[in-house]
Structure formats: structure tokens, C-alpha cells
């Protein structure tokens, strides 16, 4: 469907608002029109005299209007509200984040709390101006309250390190990350690790020179435990030798797939990073759903991996679940939540299924869960909250069922700090490896600059001299900031 902007400059944001009502279909912003044809259906916005107008034409016209405020953000917001009203009526949907479309709906709220805005004023703004539902507003406020002390810990010289291991045993149906299955890419792994260790060394030398303090290390991917214990140990030792870990607050290793976990790997991780936080991710506790999403592991392997992790002395475990997976049901998802709670992990992250064009899962396949997914995430929130966990980070993605969110819950004191820092963009994240993107945060202005690495391991290896050249931007960025 076309969205005609008639000279108004808010195409990107308004398109995203409309897109929430048309899962898997495209809403295309067009600068002008339609003038003399009544294209059906189409959406349009215009400013005529002192009035803003938005309409939907589908055989007949639904028109909403309001007085025009001063140009800029308020105008964009009011047009979004007009379109939201029209499309709610047209589709019967009421996306619960209202006209908020961004990845970080908490960020503005945290800033408002820090600026001393009262909760009453925040509630009014989110519910009345932005149409956020009372449930989402409460979730956002609870998350912001847990986040605040974590954010305040960070100092201008703090940074976190992300180490990318972009390999997985198989590719999940919903995955759009750079994750080469080891079957295909096994021959690249040794060479990849040689280059990765070199990039770690070069990055650490720059950091030493700048006097920055490393607060959180995060091994992600992919699935880092796809590597052998020896390979993983080698990369972790390189981090330990090259970086000063005396100011470190947290060390996380994703051991996402239970079928990649062995006693030797967990012992290696624990020996090299005492107090480590580990992710062991079931996604669902239904074998039939696991098969449908191509995970190639079973629920009993998950239970076995959890027992093993506890017997190896791992005391901070995160478990991920996904609401809205193909073939799952509300009852099945509820059983997964209850089953995970019975395992008493310190963190539980509840994702809502996101469909990406690069993934094997199609919008069509995901569509039948649209009606269920809201009940799924609300059930998760109530059950997990009742067991003493609090939400501590939250983000959204484009293409998520019902435009819902991903939420990290933690027992008090067990929050994954890295997750908060990357989502809030509190401090720089220096990322190494293929597919990794470094985010530099200006210590005074907060301005963000990104430095990208090559996406695929073979490019990363073959273009490695450029990878190293780009590292120099870290040094220059901080020197310019002085
Ligand atoms: S485990 Fe994660 S990174 Fe690997 S294929 Fe599945 S979704 Fe992608």
C-alpha cells in the first residue's frame, strides 16, 4: 500500500507506524499524490492551512484531522496518532506500544527519569500522547527503574568488549544473523581464530594507550560453544592476556545450543572466567517445536546441559525463550515458561518471534501466531514476575509479531550488565570478529559512531588488513574527543 506524504518530511517514521498494522506487507512512502486518481487502497497525510490531515481510501475515505502544531517532532507525532487511529479502526489491531516504533522504547523514559520528570508526567506522556497501553507502560517503567542504577555505574572511560564467534551447528529457521553452520565452515575456523586473536591484540593495545576500563566481556555469535574447548580457551586466554581485567564487572559466554555443550567446555569457561554468566537457551521446551525450527537438539539435552552447568559450579545462567514459534500453542508456550522457572535460572529472556527477510521462516508461516503472541508474553511477564524476577532490559525489532518486545528478566543482582549497556548505548562497545560492529560513544556528547567489520568469516579473513586499519578509528575517535 502507498502512503502519500504530500510534501511532509516524515516518511520514515510514518511508514513504520503504518507497517505495524500490515505484518509482512509493504507500506511504501511516496512524496506526492494521488492527485486525480483514487488509488484504492492508499494512505495519505497532508498539512492544509492550519490543519493536519490523515486518511485511508479504500473504496471510501476515512479522514482524521487535528490542528497543526509547530513543525518538527510534534507534527510527526500527531500525524502518527491520526494514522494509528484510522488503521486501528480499519484492521481491528491496537499495537500496544502505540506510535512508538523505535528499538529502544525505554531510552527516552530513562532520560526523563534522570531529568527528574515525575512518573505521573511520564505516564501521561506515554499513554495520552504516544498511545502506549497501560501494560506496556508499566513494563517500561519497571524496566527503567531496574536499569537506572546499572546505568549510573558506568563512567566515561568505561567500555565493553564483544567477541563474535559466528558459527552454529545448524541454522535456526528464524535466524538472520551471520551464523555459518560448522558443517559448511569448519575449515575456516582455525584461520578465523588466528585472525580474531590478532584483532583482540590490536584492539587491546589501542585501549591500553587510551586508558579505558573494560567492564563487560561478551562472547556471542553464533554460538561460541560451537568451538572446541581448546579453541574457546585460546580466545578467552588471549582476552585475559591482552586486556586488563581488574576493572571487569561481568563476563558472559553464550552457550546457546545445548547440543554444543560439554563438561570440558564449561570447565574451561569457568576456569578462565570465574563468576561467568552463561546463556543456555532452550527457546521452547517442546521437542516438536524444536524440530520445526531446525534446532536439532531435544529438551532432554537441555535438562542435561543445565544439570551439567550447575554441577560445574556455574551460578549465573540465562535461559532464552521465544514467544510465537511456528507450531507452538499458548498452552505449549506456558509449559515452556513454567518448565524454565522450575530450573531456577538467574536470568530469563523472553523474545517475541521476529521474521527477517534473510531467514528461512516466512511472514506467511509466522502469521498464524499473531493472535496468540500477546497472551504469550503477558503470561510470561506475570509468571516470571511472580517468581521474583524483574525486567531489566527491553528492546524491539522490526518484523516482530504484533510489534511486541524482547525482555530480559533477572533475579535481583543478577542482571546482565552488557545487555543494558548495549541497548542504552551507555558506553562504547568494542567488537571484534566477523559480523561485529563497534559502537563508539563520545564520552561528553554521547554521539555514536559505528565501525563495521566484514560480515562473513571468509571476507573477514581475506580483507583483514582493512579490518586492522579500521581499528585505528577507535584511537582517533577518543583522541578527537579530548
Ligand atoms: S543459535 Fe542463534 S545464531 Fe545460531 S542459528 Fe540459531 S538463532 Fe542463529
JSON list of N, CA and C in Angstrom, two decimals, residues 236-271:
[
{"chain": "A", "resi": 236, "resn": "UNK", "atom": "N", "xyz": [39.68, -17.04, 24.87]},
{"chain": "A", "resi": 236, "resn": "UNK", "atom": "CA", "xyz": [39.49, -16.44, 26.21]},
{"chain": "A", "resi": 236, "resn": "UNK", "atom": "C", "xyz": [40.85, -16.07, 26.84]},
{"chain": "A", "resi": 237, "resn": "UNK", "atom": "N", "xyz": [41.85, -16.93, 26.64]},
{"chain": "A", "resi": 237, "resn": "UNK", "atom": "CA", "xyz": [43.17, -16.62, 27.20]},
{"chain": "A", "resi": 237, "resn": "UNK", "atom": "C", "xyz": [43.75, -15.38, 26.53]},
{"chain": "A", "resi": 238, "resn": "UNK", "atom": "N", "xyz": [43.52, -15.24, 25.25]},
{"chain": "A", "resi": 238, "resn": "UNK", "atom": "CA", "xyz": [44.03, -14.05, 24.56]},
{"chain": "A", "resi": 238, "resn": "UNK", "atom": "C", "xyz": [43.39, -12.80, 25.16]},
{"chain": "A", "resi": 239, "resn": "UNK", "atom": "N", "xyz": [42.09, -12.85, 25.43]},
{"chain": "A", "resi": 239, "resn": "UNK", "atom": "CA", "xyz": [41.43, -11.70, 26.06]},
{"chain": "A", "resi": 239, "resn": "UNK", "atom": "C", "xyz": [42.06, -11.42, 27.42]},
{"chain": "A", "resi": 240, "resn": "UNK", "atom": "N", "xyz": [42.29, -12.48, 28.18]},
{"chain": "A", "resi": 240, "resn": "UNK", "atom": "CA", "xyz": [42.85, -12.32, 29.53]},
{"chain": "A", "resi": 240, "resn": "UNK", "atom": "C", "xyz": [44.27, -11.74, 29.50]},
{"chain": "A", "resi": 241, "resn": "UNK", "atom": "N", "xyz": [45.08, -12.23, 28.53]},
{"chain": "A", "resi": 241, "resn": "UNK", "atom": "CA", "xyz": [46.46, -11.75, 28.45]},
{"chain": "A", "resi": 241, "resn": "UNK", "atom": "C", "xyz": [46.55, -10.31, 27.94]},
{"chain": "A", "resi": 242, "resn": "UNK", "atom": "N", "xyz": [45.66, -9.96, 27.05]},
{"chain": "A", "resi": 242, "resn": "UNK", "atom": "CA", "xyz": [45.79, -8.67, 26.37]},
{"chain": "A", "resi": 242, "resn": "UNK", "atom": "C", "xyz": [45.09, -7.51, 27.09]},
{"chain": "A", "resi": 243, "resn": "UNK", "atom": "N", "xyz": [43.98, -7.80, 27.74]},
{"chain": "A", "resi": 243, "resn": "UNK", "atom": "CA", "xyz": [43.22, -6.73, 28.40]},
{"chain": "A", "resi": 243, "resn": "UNK", "atom": "C", "xyz": [43.46, -6.77, 29.91]},
{"chain": "A", "resi": 244, "resn": "UNK", "atom": "N", "xyz": [43.37, -5.62, 30.52]},
{"chain": "A", "resi": 244, "resn": "UNK", "atom": "CA", "xyz": [43.42, -5.54, 31.98]},
{"chain": "A", "resi": 244, "resn": "UNK", "atom": "C", "xyz": [41.99, -5.85, 32.48]},
{"chain": "A", "resi": 245, "resn": "UNK", "atom": "N", "xyz": [41.85, -6.98, 33.16]},
{"chain": "A", "resi": 245, "resn": "UNK", "atom": "CA", "xyz": [40.50, -7.37, 33.61]},
{"chain": "A", "resi": 245, "resn": "UNK", "atom": "C", "xyz": [40.24, -6.95, 35.06]},
{"chain": "A", "resi": 246, "resn": "UNK", "atom": "N", "xyz": [41.13, -6.14, 35.61]},
{"chain": "A", "resi": 246, "resn": "UNK", "atom": "CA", "xyz": [40.96, -5.83, 37.04]},
{"chain": "A", "resi": 246, "resn": "UNK", "atom": "C", "xyz": [39.75, -4.93, 37.31]},
{"chain": "A", "resi": 247, "resn": "UNK", "atom": "N", "xyz": [39.25, -4.23, 36.28]},
{"chain": "A", "resi": 247, "resn": "UNK", "atom": "CA", "xyz": [38.06, -3.39, 36.48]},
{"chain": "A", "resi": 247, "resn": "UNK", "atom": "C", "xyz": [36.78, -4.04, 35.94]},
{"chain": "A", "resi": 248, "resn": "UNK", "atom": "N", "xyz": [36.90, -5.33, 35.62]},
{"chain": "A", "resi": 248, "resn": "UNK", "atom": "CA", "xyz": [35.77, -6.01, 34.97]},
{"chain": "A", "resi": 248, "resn": "UNK", "atom": "C", "xyz": [34.64, -6.30, 35.96]},
{"chain": "A", "resi": 249, "resn": "UNK", "atom": "N", "xyz": [33.39, -6.06, 35.51]},
{"chain": "A", "resi": 249, "resn": "UNK", "atom": "CA", "xyz": [32.22, -6.35, 36.35]},
{"chain": "A", "resi": 249, "resn": "UNK", "atom": "C", "xyz": [31.50, -7.63, 35.91]},
{"chain": "A", "resi": 250, "resn": "UNK", "atom": "N", "xyz": [31.70, -8.01, 34.64]},
{"chain": "A", "resi": 250, "resn": "UNK", "atom": "CA", "xyz": [30.88, -9.12, 34.15]},
{"chain": "A", "resi": 250, "resn": "UNK", "atom": "C", "xyz": [31.56, -9.80, 32.96]},
{"chain": "A", "resi": 251, "resn": "UNK", "atom": "N", "xyz": [31.39, -11.12, 32.88]},
{"chain": "A", "resi": 251, "resn": "UNK", "atom": "CA", "xyz": [31.94, -11.89, 31.76]},
{"chain": "A", "resi": 251, "resn": "UNK", "atom": "C", "xyz": [30.84, -12.87, 31.32]},
{"chain": "A", "resi": 252, "resn": "UNK", "atom": "N", "xyz": [30.42, -12.78, 30.08]},
{"chain": "A", "resi": 252, "resn": "UNK", "atom": "CA", "xyz": [29.33, -13.65, 29.60]},
{"chain": "A", "resi": 252, "resn": "UNK", "atom": "C", "xyz": [29.81, -14.49, 28.42]},
{"chain": "A", "resi": 253, "resn": "UNK", "atom": "N", "xyz": [29.43, -15.74, 28.43]},
{"chain": "A", "resi": 253, "resn": "UNK", "atom": "CA", "xyz": [29.66, -16.59, 27.26]},
{"chain": "A", "resi": 253, "resn": "UNK", "atom": "C", "xyz": [28.34, -17.23, 26.88]},
{"chain": "A", "resi": 254, "resn": "UNK", "atom": "N", "xyz": [27.94, -17.03, 25.64]},
{"chain": "A", "resi": 254, "resn": "UNK", "atom": "CA", "xyz": [26.71, -17.69, 25.17]},
{"chain": "A", "resi": 254, "resn": "UNK", "atom": "C", "xyz": [27.03, -19.14, 24.83]},
{"chain": "A", "resi": 255, "resn": "UNK", "atom": "N", "xyz": [26.35, -20.03, 25.55]},
{"chain": "A", "resi": 255, "resn": "UNK", "atom": "CA", "xyz": [26.46, -21.46, 25.22]},
{"chain": "A", "resi": 255, "resn": "UNK", "atom": "C", "xyz": [25.08, -21.86, 24.72]},
{"chain": "A", "resi": 256, "resn": "UNK", "atom": "N", "xyz": [24.59, -21.06, 23.77]},
{"chain": "A", "resi": 256, "resn": "UNK", "atom": "CA", "xyz": [23.18, -21.05, 23.41]},
{"chain": "A", "resi": 256, "resn": "UNK", "atom": "C", "xyz": [22.58, -22.40, 23.08]},
{"chain": "A", "resi": 257, "resn": "UNK", "atom": "N", "xyz": [23.29, -23.24, 22.40]},
{"chain": "A", "resi": 257, "resn": "UNK", "atom": "CA", "xyz": [22.68, -24.51, 21.96]},
{"chain": "A", "resi": 257, "resn": "UNK", "atom": "C", "xyz": [23.15, -25.64, 22.86]},
{"chain": "A", "resi": 258, "resn": "UNK", "atom": "N", "xyz": [22.21, -26.28, 23.55]},
{"chain": "A", "resi": 258, "resn": "UNK", "atom": "CA", "xyz": [22.61, -27.35, 24.48]},
{"chain": "A", "resi": 258, "resn": "UNK", "atom": "C", "xyz": [23.43, -28.44, 23.80]},
{"chain": "A", "resi": 259, "resn": "UNK", "atom": "N", "xyz": [23.21, -28.63, 22.49]},
{"chain": "A", "resi": 259, "resn": "UNK", "atom": "CA", "xyz": [23.95, -29.70, 21.79]},
{"chain": "A", "resi": 259, "resn": "UNK", "atom": "C", "xyz": [25.41, -29.35, 21.53]},
{"chain": "A", "resi": 260, "resn": "UNK", "atom": "N", "xyz": [25.83, -28.15, 21.92]},
{"chain": "A", "resi": 260, "resn": "UNK", "atom": "CA", "xyz": [27.25, -27.79, 21.74]},
{"chain": "A", "resi": 260, "resn": "UNK", "atom": "C", "xyz": [28.00, -27.84, 23.06]},
{"chain": "A", "resi": 261, "resn": "UNK", "atom": "N", "xyz": [27.28, -28.15, 24.15]},
{"chain": "A", "resi": 261, "resn": "UNK", "atom": "CA", "xyz": [27.88, -28.04, 25.48]},
{"chain": "A", "resi": 261, "resn": "UNK", "atom": "C", "xyz": [28.54, -29.37, 25.89]},
{"chain": "A", "resi": 262, "resn": "UNK", "atom": "N", "xyz": [29.75, -29.26, 26.43]},
{"chain": "A", "resi": 262, "resn": "UNK", "atom": "CA", "xyz": [30.39, -30.44, 27.03]},
{"chain": "A", "resi": 262, "resn": "UNK", "atom": "C", "xyz": [30.96, -30.00, 28.38]},
{"chain": "A", "resi": 263, "resn": "UNK", "atom": "N", "xyz": [31.26, -31.01, 29.22]},
{"chain": "A", "resi": 263, "resn": "UNK", "atom": "CA", "xyz": [31.83, -30.73, 30.54]},
{"chain": "A", "resi": 263, "resn": "UNK", "atom": "C", "xyz": [33.16, -29.97, 30.38]},
{"chain": "A", "resi": 264, "resn": "UNK", "atom": "N", "xyz": [33.95, -30.43, 29.41]},
{"chain": "A", "resi": 264, "resn": "UNK", "atom": "CA", "xyz": [35.26, -29.83, 29.20]},
{"chain": "A", "resi": 264, "resn": "UNK", "atom": "C", "xyz": [35.12, -28.33, 28.84]},
{"chain": "A", "resi": 265, "resn": "UNK", "atom": "N", "xyz": [34.14, -28.01, 28.00]},
{"chain": "A", "resi": 265, "resn": "UNK", "atom": "CA", "xyz": [33.96, -26.60, 27.61]},
{"chain": "A", "resi": 265, "resn": "UNK", "atom": "C", "xyz": [33.53, -25.76, 28.81]},
{"chain": "A", "resi": 266, "resn": "UNK", "atom": "N", "xyz": [32.57, -26.28, 29.58]},
{"chain": "A", "resi": 266, "resn": "UNK", "atom": "CA", "xyz": [32.09, -25.49, 30.74]},
{"chain": "A", "resi": 266, "resn": "UNK", "atom": "C", "xyz": [33.21, -25.31, 31.75]},
{"chain": "A", "resi": 267, "resn": "UNK", "atom": "N", "xyz": [34.01, -26.36, 31.95]},
{"chain": "A", "resi": 267, "resn": "UNK", "atom": "CA", "xyz": [35.12, -26.23, 32.91]},
{"chain": "A", "resi": 267, "resn": "UNK", "atom": "C", "xyz": [36.15, -25.22, 32.41]},
{"chain": "A", "resi": 268, "resn": "UNK", "atom": "N", "xyz": [36.39, -25.23, 31.11]},
{"chain": "A", "resi": 268, "resn": "UNK", "atom": "CA", "xyz": [37.34, -24.25, 30.54]},
{"chain": "A", "resi": 268, "resn": "UNK", "atom": "C", "xyz": [36.82, -22.84, 30.76]},
{"chain": "A", "resi": 269, "resn": "UNK", "atom": "N", "xyz": [35.53, -22.65, 30.47]},
{"chain": "A", "resi": 269, "resn": "UNK", "atom": "CA", "xyz": [34.94, -21.30, 30.61]},
{"chain": "A", "resi": 269, "resn": "UNK", "atom": "C", "xyz": [35.05, -20.85, 32.06]},
{"chain": "A", "resi": 270, "resn": "UNK", "atom": "N", "xyz": [34.68, -21.74, 32.97]},
{"chain": "A", "resi": 270, "resn": "UNK", "atom": "CA", "xyz": [34.67, -21.34, 34.39]},
{"chain": "A", "resi": 270, "resn": "UNK", "atom": "C", "xyz": [36.09, -21.07, 34.90]},
{"chain": "A", "resi": 271, "resn": "UNK", "atom": "N", "xyz": [37.04, -21.89, 34.45]},
{"chain": "A", "resi": 271, "resn": "UNK", "atom": "CA", "xyz": [38.42, -21.70, 34.91]},
{"chain": "A", "resi": 271, "resn": "UNK", "atom": "C", "xyz": [38.97, -20.36, 34.43]}
]
